[in-house]
Short mmCIF file of C-alpha atoms in Angstrom, two decimals:
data_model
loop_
_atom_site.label_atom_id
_atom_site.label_comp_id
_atom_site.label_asym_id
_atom_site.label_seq_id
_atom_site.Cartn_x
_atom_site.Cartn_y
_atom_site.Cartn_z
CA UNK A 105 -25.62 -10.08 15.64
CA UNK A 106 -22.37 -9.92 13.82
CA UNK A 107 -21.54 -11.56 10.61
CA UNK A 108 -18.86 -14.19 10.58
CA UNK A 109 -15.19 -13.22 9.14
CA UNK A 110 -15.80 -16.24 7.54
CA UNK A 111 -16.77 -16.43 3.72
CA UNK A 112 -17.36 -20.14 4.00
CA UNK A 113 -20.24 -18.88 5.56
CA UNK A 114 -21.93 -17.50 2.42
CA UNK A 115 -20.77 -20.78 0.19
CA UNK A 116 -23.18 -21.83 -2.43
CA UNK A 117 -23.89 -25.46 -1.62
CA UNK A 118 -23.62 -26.50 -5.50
CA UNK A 119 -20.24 -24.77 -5.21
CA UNK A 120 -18.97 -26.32 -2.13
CA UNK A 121 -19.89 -29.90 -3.38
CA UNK A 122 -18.58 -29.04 -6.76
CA UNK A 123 -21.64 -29.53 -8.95
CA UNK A 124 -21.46 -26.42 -10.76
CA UNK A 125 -18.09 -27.32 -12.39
CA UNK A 126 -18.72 -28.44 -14.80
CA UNK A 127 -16.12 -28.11 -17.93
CA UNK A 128 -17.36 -25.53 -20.24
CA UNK A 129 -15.34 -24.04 -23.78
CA UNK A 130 -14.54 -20.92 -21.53
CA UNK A 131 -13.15 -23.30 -18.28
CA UNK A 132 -11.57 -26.79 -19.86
CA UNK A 133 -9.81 -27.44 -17.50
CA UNK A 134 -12.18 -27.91 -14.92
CA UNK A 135 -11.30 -30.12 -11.93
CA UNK A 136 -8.09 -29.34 -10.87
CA UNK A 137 -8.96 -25.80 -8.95
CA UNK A 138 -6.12 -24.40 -6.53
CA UNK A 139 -6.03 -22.69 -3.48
CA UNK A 140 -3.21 -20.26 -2.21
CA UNK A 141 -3.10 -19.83 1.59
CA UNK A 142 -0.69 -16.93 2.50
CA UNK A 143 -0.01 -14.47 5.40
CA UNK A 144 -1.63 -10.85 4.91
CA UNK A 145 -1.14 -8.06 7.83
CA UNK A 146 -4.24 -5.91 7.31
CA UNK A 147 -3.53 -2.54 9.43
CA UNK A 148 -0.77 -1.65 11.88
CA UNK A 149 -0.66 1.53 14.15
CA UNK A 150 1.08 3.01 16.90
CA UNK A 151 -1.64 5.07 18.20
CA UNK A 152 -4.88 3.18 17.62
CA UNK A 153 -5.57 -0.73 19.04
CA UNK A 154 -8.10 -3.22 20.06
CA UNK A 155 -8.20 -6.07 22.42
CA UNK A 156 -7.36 -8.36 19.65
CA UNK A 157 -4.43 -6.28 18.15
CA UNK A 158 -0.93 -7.94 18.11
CA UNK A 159 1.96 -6.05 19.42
CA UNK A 160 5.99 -5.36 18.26
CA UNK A 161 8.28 -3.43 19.76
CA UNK A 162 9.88 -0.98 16.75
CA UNK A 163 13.01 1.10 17.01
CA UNK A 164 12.81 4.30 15.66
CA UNK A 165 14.33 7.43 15.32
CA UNK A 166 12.56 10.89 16.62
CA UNK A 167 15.15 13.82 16.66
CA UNK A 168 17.93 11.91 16.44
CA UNK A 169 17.50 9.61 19.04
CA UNK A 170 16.36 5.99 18.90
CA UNK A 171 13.27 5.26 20.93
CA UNK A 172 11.22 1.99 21.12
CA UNK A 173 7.43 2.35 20.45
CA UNK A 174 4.90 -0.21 20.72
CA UNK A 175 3.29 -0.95 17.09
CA UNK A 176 -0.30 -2.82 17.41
CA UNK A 177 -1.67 -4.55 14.39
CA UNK A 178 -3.35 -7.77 12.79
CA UNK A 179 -2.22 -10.21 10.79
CA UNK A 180 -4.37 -13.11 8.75
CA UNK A 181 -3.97 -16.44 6.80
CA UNK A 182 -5.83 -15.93 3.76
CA UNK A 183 -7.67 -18.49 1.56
CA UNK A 184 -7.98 -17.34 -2.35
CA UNK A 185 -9.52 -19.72 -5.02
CA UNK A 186 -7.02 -19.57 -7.93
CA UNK A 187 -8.88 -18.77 -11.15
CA UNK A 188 -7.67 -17.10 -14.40
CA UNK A 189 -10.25 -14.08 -14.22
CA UNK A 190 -10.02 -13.39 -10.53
CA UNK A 191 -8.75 -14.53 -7.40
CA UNK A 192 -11.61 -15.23 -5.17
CA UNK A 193 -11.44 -15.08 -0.69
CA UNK A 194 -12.87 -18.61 0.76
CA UNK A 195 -11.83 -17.84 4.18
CA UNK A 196 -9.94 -15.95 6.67
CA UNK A 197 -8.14 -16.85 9.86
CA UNK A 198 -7.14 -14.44 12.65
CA UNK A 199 -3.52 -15.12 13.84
CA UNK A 200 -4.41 -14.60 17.47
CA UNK A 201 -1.95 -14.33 20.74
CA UNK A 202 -0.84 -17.98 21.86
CA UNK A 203 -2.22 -19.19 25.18
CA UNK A 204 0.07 -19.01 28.21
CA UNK A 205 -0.41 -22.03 30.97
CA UNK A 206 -2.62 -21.43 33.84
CA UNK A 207 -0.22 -23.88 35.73
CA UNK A 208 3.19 -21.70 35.18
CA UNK A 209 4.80 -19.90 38.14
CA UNK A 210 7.20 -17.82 36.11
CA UNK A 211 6.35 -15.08 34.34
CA UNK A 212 5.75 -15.43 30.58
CA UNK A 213 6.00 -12.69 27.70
CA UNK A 214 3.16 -12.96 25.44
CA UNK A 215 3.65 -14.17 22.21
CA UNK A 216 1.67 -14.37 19.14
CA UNK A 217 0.95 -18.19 18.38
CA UNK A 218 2.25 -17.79 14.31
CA UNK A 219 0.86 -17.49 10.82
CA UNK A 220 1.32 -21.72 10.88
CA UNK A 221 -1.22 -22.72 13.23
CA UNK A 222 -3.48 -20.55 12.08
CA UNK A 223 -3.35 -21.87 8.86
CA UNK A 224 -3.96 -25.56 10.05
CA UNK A 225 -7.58 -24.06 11.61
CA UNK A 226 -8.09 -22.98 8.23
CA UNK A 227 -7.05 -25.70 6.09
CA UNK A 228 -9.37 -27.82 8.67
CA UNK A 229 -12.60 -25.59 7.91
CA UNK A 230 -11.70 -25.15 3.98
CA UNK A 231 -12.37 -29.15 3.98
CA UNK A 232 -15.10 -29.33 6.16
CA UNK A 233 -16.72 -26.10 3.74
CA UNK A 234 -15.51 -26.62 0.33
CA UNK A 235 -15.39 -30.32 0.28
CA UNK A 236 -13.89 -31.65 -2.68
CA UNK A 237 -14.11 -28.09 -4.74
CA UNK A 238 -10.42 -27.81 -3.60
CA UNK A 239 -7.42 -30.01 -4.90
CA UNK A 240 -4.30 -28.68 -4.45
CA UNK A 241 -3.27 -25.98 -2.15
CA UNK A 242 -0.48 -23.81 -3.15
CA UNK A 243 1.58 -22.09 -0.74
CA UNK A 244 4.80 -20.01 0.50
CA UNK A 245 8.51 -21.99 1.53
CA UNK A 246 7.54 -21.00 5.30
CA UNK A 247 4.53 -24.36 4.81
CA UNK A 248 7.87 -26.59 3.79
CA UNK A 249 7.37 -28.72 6.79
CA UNK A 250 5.52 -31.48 8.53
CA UNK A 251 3.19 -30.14 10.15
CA UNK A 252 1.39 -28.32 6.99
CA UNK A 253 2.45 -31.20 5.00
CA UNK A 254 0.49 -34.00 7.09
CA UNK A 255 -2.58 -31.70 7.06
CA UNK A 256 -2.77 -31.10 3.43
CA UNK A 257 -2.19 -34.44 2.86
CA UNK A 258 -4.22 -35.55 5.75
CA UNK A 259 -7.12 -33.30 3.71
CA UNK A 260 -6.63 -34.92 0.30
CA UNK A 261 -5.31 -31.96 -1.30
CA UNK A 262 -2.01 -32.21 -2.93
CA UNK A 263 0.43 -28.91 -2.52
CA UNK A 264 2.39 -27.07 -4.67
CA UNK A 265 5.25 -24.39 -3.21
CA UNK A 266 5.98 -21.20 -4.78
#
């Protein structure tokens, strides 16, 4: 069967519970480790797709006329532990097409549910993986609001912006 896109998955339990932290001459400052959760589009095409493939519609110009062409590609919210010697993945959401109603009558344009609420799914799961490993979680202007906010705090990380 298929691995998981999730590292979480392959967490050392003394890391997740934070037992292997323990300050050392090289790592003083142990306790305070950070998280970055950002936006990362992975691939885009306009001649190759799969079921789970986003779509955008992109003007362009082919001898010297302006067409639209369908562009498919994916886009995650990554998870990177902060650390002076490398950045390391903890986890990776899919930001996946937003459900339409059953219940609607009209017709409804797909859209793609937004780089946001993916990130709340993974700010859920870092907790409920990493524990305590994680204090602060440091992210973009476009997490300036209250939904992210109440999570993180929610979580009992505190948040930095960049």
């Amino acid at each position: 069967s298929p691995r998981p896109l999730s590292a979480a998955a392959d967490a050392p339990t003394e890391a997740a519970s934070g037992k292997d932290l323990e300050p050392t001459p090289e790592r003083p400052g142990v306790g305070h480790e950070g998280a970055a959760i950002d936006g990362w589009e992975s691939f885009c095409s306009y001649n190759r797709c799969c079921d789970d493939c986003l779509t955008r519609q992109i003007k362009t110009t082919v001898s010297c006329e302006i067409i639209e062409r369908t562009q498919y590609y994916h886009r995650f919210v990554v998870a990177l532990l902060l650390d002076e010697r490398m950045d390391v993945v903890l986890d990776i959401e899919p930001i996946g097409w937003k459900d339409i109603p059953k219940n609607t009558t009209e017709p409804v344009e797909p859209r793609h549910e937004g780089e946001q609420t993916a990130a709340l799914r993974l700010l859920q799961r870092l907790h409920r993986v990493y524990g305590t490993l994680i204090d602060v979680i440091v992210c973009d202007g476009l997490y300036a609001n209250g939904p992210a906010f109440t999570k993180i705090d929610e979580l009992g990380y505190g948040n930095l912006r960049r």
